[in-house]
Amino acid sequence: MTSIPGATPGASIPIESVPNLRDIGGHRTRDGATIRFGHYYRSTDLSKITVDDAPRLADLGLVTVFDLRTHSEREAAPDRLPPTAREVALDVLADKALRSVPAQMQAVMSDPSIAVSMLGENKAVDYFLGSYRDFVTLPSALASYRTLFTDLAARHTLPALVHCTTGKDRTGWATASLLMLLGVDEDDVFDEYLLTNAQLLPAFASVFDKFTEAGGDPELLKQVLGVRPEYLQAALKQMRESFGSIEGYFADGLGIDAAGQDAIRTHLLEG
């Protein structure tokens, strides 16, 4: 298993063909504990990993890869898994009526006219605000996150990697809710969430260049490929309205009782 990738919590693990790859280890909780390194990773999908990069990913010693993408996303870009890892497919958005943004992401990124039609006039922000609320209440999302966290309560599933397509939204909520359950301060949860803008957007530099050259507004693309504090705020507001607290979300939303929540903490915290 790869050792601590960096002394700073959220340090990027530099595997070029798997951008936005980082370990949540090192974050401190309000009780003075620390999240263990080498147990929970997050990233983009693993479909583009190169032959040269594959051994470096394998060095993480992954036991489980949780894939939060839709069925069509997985079919279009199947993961290339390390030999040690089993994949758990969890379609968070299976019950969402309008899933056109993820399904047409390639077209959106390459054609400004499609981007404006689908996402202009603040539609991108509205779409993501709605999606983040869905992460908390949509039946398929509750079922998917229930499986994810129930598995994380079992030590034999670790080390684990959680991803969707760009590793920022479905993965972002999974990670933010986990950090909150573990007792990480909310400001630090937001800091970890927003690291995606620094660790993912540079990987899309050529996409931004082509989009701009074709007459597109790069700010529109940034709304889609980056993250914004208000997205996560929408999920947290929905979580508190529906379940009262993060513990209530895990207990009443996901069906993970206090013992299950404590098992997750035991496996991921030290000190």
PDB file of C-alpha atoms in Angstrom:
ATOM      1  CA  MET A   1       0.000   0.000   0.000  1.00  0.00           C
ATOM      2  CA  THR A   2       1.274   3.486  -0.844  1.00  0.00           C
ATOM      3  CA  SER A   3       2.376   5.454   2.195  1.00  0.00           C
ATOM      4  CA  ILE A   4       1.299   8.975   3.069  1.00  0.00           C
ATOM      5  CA  PRO A   5       1.245  10.903  -0.240  1.00  0.00           C
ATOM      6  CA  GLY A   6       1.963  14.228   1.433  1.00  0.00           C
ATOM      7  CA  ALA A   7       1.941  15.847   4.837  1.00  0.00           C
ATOM      8  CA  THR A   8      -0.912  18.162   3.889  1.00  0.00           C
ATOM      9  CA  PRO A   9      -4.470  16.843   4.041  1.00  0.00           C
ATOM     10  CA  GLY A  10      -5.949  16.658   0.568  1.00  0.00           C
ATOM     11  CA  ALA A  11      -2.582  16.510  -1.157  1.00  0.00           C
ATOM     12  CA  SER A  12      -2.951  15.514  -4.796  1.00  0.00           C
ATOM     13  CA  ILE A  13      -1.632  12.108  -5.802  1.00  0.00           C
ATOM     14  CA  PRO A  14       0.083  12.905  -9.113  1.00  0.00           C
ATOM     15  CA  ILE A  15      -1.134  10.223 -11.506  1.00  0.00           C
ATOM     16  CA  GLU A  16      -1.691  12.231 -14.673  1.00  0.00           C
ATOM     17  CA  SER A  17      -4.278   9.974 -16.299  1.00  0.00           C
ATOM     18  CA  VAL A  18      -6.379   9.909 -13.101  1.00  0.00           C
ATOM     19  CA  PRO A  19      -6.830  13.602 -12.245  1.00  0.00           C
ATOM     20  CA  ASN A  20      -8.507  14.826  -9.065  1.00  0.00           C
ATOM     21  CA  LEU A  21      -7.064  11.827  -7.201  1.00  0.00           C
ATOM     22  CA  ARG A  22      -6.500  12.461  -3.526  1.00  0.00           C
ATOM     23  CA  ASP A  23      -6.526  10.839  -0.104  1.00  0.00           C
ATOM     24  CA  ILE A  24      -8.766  12.326   2.584  1.00  0.00           C
ATOM     25  CA  GLY A  25      -6.278  11.244   5.242  1.00  0.00           C
ATOM     26  CA  GLY A  26      -4.761  13.788   7.607  1.00  0.00           C
ATOM     27  CA  HIS A  27      -7.887  15.821   8.286  1.00  0.00           C
ATOM     28  CA  ARG A  28      -8.410  16.477  11.988  1.00  0.00           C
ATOM     29  CA  THR A  29     -11.730  16.088  13.762  1.00  0.00           C
ATOM     30  CA  ARG A  30     -13.214  18.332  16.432  1.00  0.00           C
ATOM     31  CA  ASP A  31     -12.398  15.620  18.995  1.00  0.00           C
ATOM     32  CA  GLY A  32      -8.712  15.654  18.121  1.00  0.00           C
ATOM     33  CA  ALA A  33      -8.628  12.440  16.079  1.00  0.00           C
ATOM     34  CA  THR A  34      -7.088  12.233  12.611  1.00  0.00           C
ATOM     35  CA  ILE A  35      -8.379  10.503   9.486  1.00  0.00           C
ATOM     36  CA  ARG A  36      -6.057   7.672   8.543  1.00  0.00           C
ATOM     37  CA  PHE A  37      -4.069   7.960   5.344  1.00  0.00           C
ATOM     38  CA  GLY A  38      -4.304   5.191   2.775  1.00  0.00           C
ATOM     39  CA  HIS A  39      -7.894   4.172   3.492  1.00  0.00           C
ATOM     40  CA  TYR A  40     -10.253   6.365   1.424  1.00  0.00           C
ATOM     41  CA  TYR A  41      -9.391   7.912  -1.925  1.00  0.00           C
ATOM     42  CA  ARG A  42     -11.471   9.918  -4.392  1.00  0.00           C
ATOM     43  CA  SER A  43     -10.901  10.560  -8.107  1.00  0.00           C
ATOM     44  CA  THR A  44     -12.270  10.798 -11.615  1.00  0.00           C
ATOM     45  CA  ASP A  45     -13.224   7.575 -13.387  1.00  0.00           C
ATOM     46  CA  LEU A  46     -10.477   5.083 -14.183  1.00  0.00           C
ATOM     47  CA  SER A  47     -11.241   4.639 -17.882  1.00  0.00           C
ATOM     48  CA  LYS A  48      -8.288   6.644 -19.180  1.00  0.00           C
ATOM     49  CA  ILE A  49      -5.491   5.294 -17.026  1.00  0.00           C
ATOM     50  CA  THR A  50      -2.382   4.673 -19.083  1.00  0.00           C
ATOM     51  CA  VAL A  51      -0.144   1.625 -19.110  1.00  0.00           C
ATOM     52  CA  ASP A  52       2.571   3.662 -17.394  1.00  0.00           C
ATOM     53  CA  ASP A  53       0.232   4.966 -14.686  1.00  0.00           C
ATOM     54  CA  ALA A  54      -1.545   1.679 -13.925  1.00  0.00           C
ATOM     55  CA  PRO A  55       1.217   0.321 -11.632  1.00  0.00           C
ATOM     56  CA  ARG A  56       1.178   3.558  -9.627  1.00  0.00           C
ATOM     57  CA  LEU A  57      -2.552   3.221  -9.060  1.00  0.00           C
ATOM     58  CA  ALA A  58      -2.042  -0.432  -8.157  1.00  0.00           C
ATOM     59  CA  ASP A  59       0.456   0.664  -5.494  1.00  0.00           C
ATOM     60  CA  LEU A  60      -2.466   2.130  -3.525  1.00  0.00           C
ATOM     61  CA  GLY A  61      -3.513  -1.444  -2.749  1.00  0.00           C
ATOM     62  CA  LEU A  62      -7.163  -0.774  -3.456  1.00  0.00           C
ATOM     63  CA  VAL A  63      -9.601  -3.459  -2.358  1.00  0.00           C
ATOM     64  CA  THR A  64     -12.827  -1.757  -3.482  1.00  0.00           C
ATOM     65  CA  VAL A  65     -13.665   0.800  -6.168  1.00  0.00           C
ATOM     66  CA  PHE A  66     -17.090   2.394  -5.781  1.00  0.00           C
ATOM     67  CA  ASP A  67     -18.332   3.673  -9.155  1.00  0.00           C
ATOM     68  CA  LEU A  68     -21.166   6.192  -8.698  1.00  0.00           C
ATOM     69  CA  ARG A  69     -21.823   6.732 -12.426  1.00  0.00           C
ATOM     70  CA  THR A  70     -24.912   5.947 -14.458  1.00  0.00           C
ATOM     71  CA  HIS A  71     -25.125   2.731 -16.440  1.00  0.00           C
ATOM     72  CA  SER A  72     -24.612   4.639 -19.716  1.00  0.00           C
ATOM     73  CA  GLU A  73     -21.552   6.424 -18.328  1.00  0.00           C
ATOM     74  CA  ARG A  74     -20.008   3.119 -17.267  1.00  0.00           C
ATOM     75  CA  GLU A  75     -20.731   1.520 -20.646  1.00  0.00           C
ATOM     76  CA  ALA A  76     -19.211   4.442 -22.549  1.00  0.00           C
ATOM     77  CA  ALA A  77     -16.041   4.550 -20.428  1.00  0.00           C
ATOM     78  CA  PRO A  78     -15.507   1.378 -18.387  1.00  0.00           C
ATOM     79  CA  ASP A  79     -13.015   1.492 -15.537  1.00  0.00           C
ATOM     80  CA  ARG A  80      -9.607  -0.128 -15.879  1.00  0.00           C
ATOM     81  CA  LEU A  81      -9.292  -1.595 -12.418  1.00  0.00           C
ATOM     82  CA  PRO A  82      -6.157  -2.513 -10.508  1.00  0.00           C
ATOM     83  CA  PRO A  83      -5.862  -6.311 -10.216  1.00  0.00           C
ATOM     84  CA  THR A  84      -6.520  -6.252  -6.462  1.00  0.00           C
ATOM     85  CA  ALA A  85      -9.788  -4.309  -6.654  1.00  0.00           C
ATOM     86  CA  ARG A  86     -13.417  -5.300  -7.007  1.00  0.00           C
ATOM     87  CA  GLU A  87     -15.848  -2.778  -8.435  1.00  0.00           C
ATOM     88  CA  VAL A  88     -19.166  -1.843  -6.840  1.00  0.00           C
ATOM     89  CA  ALA A  89     -21.475  -0.067  -9.308  1.00  0.00           C
ATOM     90  CA  LEU A  90     -23.839   2.384  -7.607  1.00  0.00           C
ATOM     91  CA  ASP A  91     -26.002   4.497  -9.933  1.00  0.00           C
ATOM     92  CA  VAL A  92     -26.730   7.478  -7.706  1.00  0.00           C
ATOM     93  CA  LEU A  93     -28.867   9.211 -10.359  1.00  0.00           C
ATOM     94  CA  ALA A  94     -30.826   6.181 -11.592  1.00  0.00           C
ATOM     95  CA  ASP A  95     -34.130   7.748 -10.486  1.00  0.00           C
ATOM     96  CA  LYS A  96     -33.411  11.251 -11.770  1.00  0.00           C
ATOM     97  CA  ALA A  97     -35.765  12.131 -14.613  1.00  0.00           C
ATOM     98  CA  LEU A  98     -33.389  14.582 -16.328  1.00  0.00           C
ATOM     99  CA  ARG A  99     -29.886  13.179 -16.621  1.00  0.00           C
ATOM    100  CA  SER A 100     -28.951  14.912 -19.866  1.00  0.00           C
ATOM    101  CA  VAL A 101     -25.989  16.897 -18.535  1.00  0.00           C
ATOM    102  CA  PRO A 102     -23.837  13.885 -17.555  1.00  0.00           C
ATOM    103  CA  ALA A 103     -24.991  11.909 -20.582  1.00  0.00           C
ATOM    104  CA  GLN A 104     -24.087  14.699 -23.018  1.00  0.00           C
ATOM    105  CA  MET A 105     -21.030  16.077 -21.245  1.00  0.00           C
ATOM    106  CA  GLN A 106     -18.733  15.375 -24.186  1.00  0.00           C
ATOM    107  CA  ALA A 107     -20.995  17.323 -26.549  1.00  0.00           C
ATOM    108  CA  VAL A 108     -21.336  20.163 -24.050  1.00  0.00           C
ATOM    109  CA  MET A 109     -17.555  20.475 -23.710  1.00  0.00           C
ATOM    110  CA  SER A 110     -16.901  20.462 -27.450  1.00  0.00           C
ATOM    111  CA  ASP A 111     -19.757  22.554 -28.843  1.00  0.00           C
ATOM    112  CA  PRO A 112     -20.493  25.993 -27.343  1.00  0.00           C
ATOM    113  CA  SER A 113     -23.925  26.134 -29.011  1.00  0.00           C
ATOM    114  CA  ILE A 114     -24.996  22.944 -27.224  1.00  0.00           C
ATOM    115  CA  ALA A 115     -23.533  24.275 -23.976  1.00  0.00           C
ATOM    116  CA  VAL A 116     -25.471  27.525 -24.257  1.00  0.00           C
ATOM    117  CA  SER A 117     -28.695  25.716 -25.212  1.00  0.00           C
ATOM    118  CA  MET A 118     -28.482  23.268 -22.319  1.00  0.00           C
ATOM    119  CA  LEU A 119     -26.712  25.310 -19.678  1.00  0.00           C
ATOM    120  CA  GLY A 120     -26.906  29.024 -20.519  1.00  0.00           C
ATOM    121  CA  GLU A 121     -28.887  31.645 -18.592  1.00  0.00           C
ATOM    122  CA  ASN A 122     -27.890  30.129 -15.257  1.00  0.00           C
ATOM    123  CA  LYS A 123     -29.339  26.710 -16.143  1.00  0.00           C
ATOM    124  CA  ALA A 124     -26.038  25.028 -15.265  1.00  0.00           C
ATOM    125  CA  VAL A 125     -26.085  26.379 -11.715  1.00  0.00           C
ATOM    126  CA  ASP A 126     -29.772  25.509 -11.309  1.00  0.00           C
ATOM    127  CA  TYR A 127     -29.123  21.983 -12.597  1.00  0.00           C
ATOM    128  CA  PHE A 128     -26.326  21.351 -10.110  1.00  0.00           C
ATOM    129  CA  LEU A 129     -28.232  22.875  -7.201  1.00  0.00           C
ATOM    130  CA  GLY A 130     -31.063  20.469  -7.971  1.00  0.00           C
ATOM    131  CA  SER A 131     -28.669  17.546  -8.359  1.00  0.00           C
ATOM    132  CA  TYR A 132     -27.081  18.176  -4.972  1.00  0.00           C
ATOM    133  CA  ARG A 133     -30.503  18.223  -3.333  1.00  0.00           C
ATOM    134  CA  ASP A 134     -31.230  14.955  -5.157  1.00  0.00           C
ATOM    135  CA  PHE A 135     -28.086  13.382  -3.706  1.00  0.00           C
ATOM    136  CA  VAL A 136     -29.752  13.679  -0.297  1.00  0.00           C
ATOM    137  CA  THR A 137     -33.320  12.569  -1.057  1.00  0.00           C
ATOM    138  CA  LEU A 138     -33.501  10.671  -4.369  1.00  0.00           C
ATOM    139  CA  PRO A 139     -34.311   6.993  -3.668  1.00  0.00           C
ATOM    140  CA  SER A 140     -31.514   5.748  -5.959  1.00  0.00           C
ATOM    141  CA  ALA A 141     -29.070   8.116  -4.254  1.00  0.00           C
ATOM    142  CA  LEU A 142     -30.091   6.948  -0.786  1.00  0.00           C
ATOM    143  CA  ALA A 143     -29.752   3.310  -1.872  1.00  0.00           C
ATOM    144  CA  SER A 144     -26.343   3.943  -3.463  1.00  0.00           C
ATOM    145  CA  TYR A 145     -24.889   5.871  -0.554  1.00  0.00           C
ATOM    146  CA  ARG A 146     -26.370   3.321   1.869  1.00  0.00           C
ATOM    147  CA  THR A 147     -24.397   0.566   0.129  1.00  0.00           C
ATOM    148  CA  LEU A 148     -21.250   2.692  -0.007  1.00  0.00           C
ATOM    149  CA  PHE A 149     -21.242   3.550   3.678  1.00  0.00           C
ATOM    150  CA  THR A 150     -22.445   0.133   4.827  1.00  0.00           C
ATOM    151  CA  ASP A 151     -19.467  -1.328   2.981  1.00  0.00           C
ATOM    152  CA  LEU A 152     -17.116   1.248   4.511  1.00  0.00           C
ATOM    153  CA  ALA A 153     -18.284   0.042   7.925  1.00  0.00           C
ATOM    154  CA  ALA A 154     -16.670  -3.325   7.084  1.00  0.00           C
ATOM    155  CA  ARG A 155     -12.879  -3.257   7.399  1.00  0.00           C
ATOM    156  CA  HIS A 156     -12.332  -5.781   4.570  1.00  0.00           C
ATOM    157  CA  THR A 157     -13.484  -3.212   1.953  1.00  0.00           C
ATOM    158  CA  LEU A 158     -10.539  -0.882   2.641  1.00  0.00           C
ATOM    159  CA  PRO A 159      -8.565   0.712   1.097  1.00  0.00           C
ATOM    160  CA  ALA A 160     -11.371   2.067  -1.080  1.00  0.00           C
ATOM    161  CA  LEU A 161     -11.612   4.552  -3.921  1.00  0.00           C
ATOM    162  CA  VAL A 162     -14.829   6.434  -4.692  1.00  0.00           C
ATOM    163  CA  HIS A 163     -15.398   8.058  -8.061  1.00  0.00           C
ATOM    164  CA  CYS A 164     -17.955   9.227 -10.597  1.00  0.00           C
ATOM    165  CA  THR A 165     -16.987  10.739 -13.963  1.00  0.00           C
ATOM    166  CA  THR A 166     -15.095  13.858 -12.910  1.00  0.00           C
ATOM    167  CA  GLY A 167     -15.014  12.992  -9.214  1.00  0.00           C
ATOM    168  CA  LYS A 168     -16.575  16.238  -8.054  1.00  0.00           C
ATOM    169  CA  ASP A 169     -20.350  16.037  -7.499  1.00  0.00           C
ATOM    170  CA  ARG A 170     -21.614  12.547  -6.642  1.00  0.00           C
ATOM    171  CA  THR A 171     -18.157  11.844  -5.220  1.00  0.00           C
ATOM    172  CA  GLY A 172     -18.104  15.288  -3.630  1.00  0.00           C
ATOM    173  CA  TRP A 173     -21.259  14.591  -1.617  1.00  0.00           C
ATOM    174  CA  ALA A 174     -20.052  11.120  -0.631  1.00  0.00           C
ATOM    175  CA  THR A 175     -16.821  12.581   0.706  1.00  0.00           C
ATOM    176  CA  ALA A 176     -18.325  15.660   2.345  1.00  0.00           C
ATOM    177  CA  SER A 177     -20.962  13.644   4.188  1.00  0.00           C
ATOM    178  CA  LEU A 178     -18.327  11.140   5.319  1.00  0.00           C
ATOM    179  CA  LEU A 179     -16.041  13.893   6.615  1.00  0.00           C
ATOM    180  CA  MET A 180     -18.928  15.433   8.535  1.00  0.00           C
ATOM    181  CA  LEU A 181     -19.830  12.069  10.064  1.00  0.00           C
ATOM    182  CA  LEU A 182     -16.207  11.652  11.134  1.00  0.00           C
ATOM    183  CA  GLY A 183     -16.365  15.011  12.928  1.00  0.00           C
ATOM    184  CA  VAL A 184     -14.360  17.244  10.578  1.00  0.00           C
ATOM    185  CA  ASP A 185     -15.181  20.934  10.939  1.00  0.00           C
ATOM    186  CA  GLU A 186     -17.543  22.184   8.234  1.00  0.00           C
ATOM    187  CA  ASP A 187     -15.089  24.836   7.014  1.00  0.00           C
ATOM    188  CA  ASP A 188     -12.524  22.095   6.425  1.00  0.00           C
ATOM    189  CA  VAL A 189     -15.147  20.000   4.622  1.00  0.00           C
ATOM    190  CA  PHE A 190     -15.730  22.888   2.220  1.00  0.00           C
ATOM    191  CA  ASP A 191     -11.980  23.392   1.769  1.00  0.00           C
ATOM    192  CA  GLU A 192     -11.577  19.717   0.835  1.00  0.00           C
ATOM    193  CA  TYR A 193     -14.556  19.900  -1.533  1.00  0.00           C
ATOM    194  CA  LEU A 194     -13.211  22.995  -3.313  1.00  0.00           C
ATOM    195  CA  LEU A 195      -9.797  21.387  -3.903  1.00  0.00           C
ATOM    196  CA  THR A 196     -11.381  19.952  -7.050  1.00  0.00           C
ATOM    197  CA  ASN A 197     -11.082  23.359  -8.726  1.00  0.00           C
ATOM    198  CA  ALA A 198      -7.316  23.330  -8.256  1.00  0.00           C
ATOM    199  CA  GLN A 199      -6.786  19.615  -8.911  1.00  0.00           C
ATOM    200  CA  LEU A 200      -9.251  18.924 -11.741  1.00  0.00           C
ATOM    201  CA  LEU A 201      -9.677  22.063 -13.856  1.00  0.00           C
ATOM    202  CA  PRO A 202      -6.010  22.176 -15.007  1.00  0.00           C
ATOM    203  CA  ALA A 203      -6.533  18.716 -16.553  1.00  0.00           C
ATOM    204  CA  PHE A 204      -9.144  20.301 -18.823  1.00  0.00           C
ATOM    205  CA  ALA A 205      -6.892  23.124 -20.051  1.00  0.00           C
ATOM    206  CA  SER A 206      -7.026  21.949 -23.665  1.00  0.00           C
ATOM    207  CA  VAL A 207     -10.819  21.578 -23.472  1.00  0.00           C
ATOM    208  CA  PHE A 208     -11.146  25.155 -22.204  1.00  0.00           C
ATOM    209  CA  ASP A 209      -8.847  26.381 -24.981  1.00  0.00           C
ATOM    210  CA  LYS A 210     -10.821  24.653 -27.736  1.00  0.00           C
ATOM    211  CA  PHE A 211     -14.126  25.754 -26.234  1.00  0.00           C
ATOM    212  CA  THR A 212     -12.958  29.380 -26.113  1.00  0.00           C
ATOM    213  CA  GLU A 213     -11.542  29.234 -29.656  1.00  0.00           C
ATOM    214  CA  ALA A 214     -14.925  27.986 -30.860  1.00  0.00           C
ATOM    215  CA  GLY A 215     -16.586  31.063 -29.375  1.00  0.00           C
ATOM    216  CA  GLY A 216     -17.666  29.619 -26.031  1.00  0.00           C
ATOM    217  CA  ASP A 217     -17.621  31.372 -22.669  1.00  0.00           C
ATOM    218  CA  PRO A 218     -15.098  29.580 -20.419  1.00  0.00           C
ATOM    219  CA  GLU A 219     -17.041  30.706 -17.339  1.00  0.00           C
ATOM    220  CA  LEU A 220     -19.999  28.587 -18.492  1.00  0.00           C
ATOM    221  CA  LEU A 221     -17.725  25.570 -18.809  1.00  0.00           C
ATOM    222  CA  LYS A 222     -16.253  26.268 -15.384  1.00  0.00           C
ATOM    223  CA  GLN A 223     -19.749  26.050 -13.880  1.00  0.00           C
ATOM    224  CA  VAL A 224     -19.990  22.508 -15.255  1.00  0.00           C
ATOM    225  CA  LEU A 225     -16.457  21.206 -14.730  1.00  0.00           C
ATOM    226  CA  GLY A 226     -15.720  22.952 -11.440  1.00  0.00           C
ATOM    227  CA  VAL A 227     -17.439  23.065  -8.068  1.00  0.00           C
ATOM    228  CA  ARG A 228     -19.011  25.974  -6.209  1.00  0.00           C
ATOM    229  CA  PRO A 229     -19.692  26.398  -2.487  1.00  0.00           C
ATOM    230  CA  GLU A 230     -23.399  26.899  -3.139  1.00  0.00           C
ATOM    231  CA  TYR A 231     -23.662  23.407  -4.646  1.00  0.00           C
ATOM    232  CA  LEU A 232     -22.534  21.741  -1.426  1.00  0.00           C
ATOM    233  CA  GLN A 233     -24.535  24.262   0.621  1.00  0.00           C
ATOM    234  CA  ALA A 234     -27.689  23.131  -1.226  1.00  0.00           C
ATOM    235  CA  ALA A 235     -27.050  19.502  -0.222  1.00  0.00           C
ATOM    236  CA  LEU A 236     -26.382  20.424   3.404  1.00  0.00           C
ATOM    237  CA  LYS A 237     -29.521  22.566   3.570  1.00  0.00           C
ATOM    238  CA  GLN A 238     -31.575  19.679   2.169  1.00  0.00           C
ATOM    239  CA  MET A 239     -29.929  17.240   4.566  1.00  0.00           C
ATOM    240  CA  ARG A 240     -30.812  19.388   7.576  1.00  0.00           C
ATOM    241  CA  GLU A 241     -34.378  19.987   6.372  1.00  0.00           C
ATOM    242  CA  SER A 242     -34.970  16.281   5.733  1.00  0.00           C
ATOM    243  CA  PHE A 243     -32.961  14.624   8.499  1.00  0.00           C
ATOM    244  CA  GLY A 244     -31.923  17.278  11.001  1.00  0.00           C
ATOM    245  CA  SER A 245     -28.227  16.418  11.239  1.00  0.00           C
ATOM    246  CA  ILE A 246     -25.524  14.345   9.599  1.00  0.00           C
ATOM    247  CA  GLU A 247     -26.176  11.557  12.112  1.00  0.00           C
ATOM    248  CA  GLY A 248     -29.883  11.764  11.263  1.00  0.00           C
ATOM    249  CA  TYR A 249     -29.070  11.494   7.554  1.00  0.00           C
ATOM    250  CA  PHE A 250     -27.032   8.357   8.141  1.00  0.00           C
ATOM    251  CA  ALA A 251     -29.578   6.834  10.528  1.00  0.00           C
ATOM    252  CA  ASP A 252     -32.917   7.792   8.976  1.00  0.00           C
ATOM    253  CA  GLY A 253     -31.893   8.402   5.370  1.00  0.00           C
ATOM    254  CA  LEU A 254     -29.340   5.655   4.861  1.00  0.00           C
ATOM    255  CA  GLY A 255     -30.464   3.209   7.547  1.00  0.00           C
ATOM    256  CA  ILE A 256     -27.044   3.072   9.196  1.00  0.00           C
ATOM    257  CA  ASP A 257     -27.515   3.001  12.955  1.00  0.00           C
ATOM    258  CA  ALA A 258     -25.199   4.351  15.647  1.00  0.00           C
ATOM    259  CA  ALA A 259     -23.207   1.107  15.733  1.00  0.00           C
ATOM    260  CA  GLY A 260     -22.655   1.255  11.981  1.00  0.00           C
ATOM    261  CA  GLN A 261     -21.641   4.900  12.188  1.00  0.00           C
ATOM    262  CA  ASP A 262     -19.183   4.080  14.963  1.00  0.00           C
ATOM    263  CA  ALA A 263     -17.715   1.265  12.859  1.00  0.00           C
ATOM    264  CA  ILE A 264     -16.973   3.740  10.054  1.00  0.00           C
ATOM    265  CA  ARG A 265     -15.275   6.050  12.542  1.00  0.00           C
ATOM    266  CA  THR A 266     -13.275   3.185  14.027  1.00  0.00           C
ATOM    267  CA  HIS A 267     -11.931   2.120  10.641  1.00  0.00           C
ATOM    268  CA  LEU A 268     -11.068   5.594   9.382  1.00  0.00           C
ATOM    269  CA  LEU A 269      -9.920   7.489  12.490  1.00  0.00           C
ATOM    270  CA  GLU A 270      -6.858   7.262  14.669  1.00  0.00           C
ATOM    271  CA  GLY A 271      -5.699   9.090  17.768  1.00  0.00           C
TER     272      GLY A 271
END
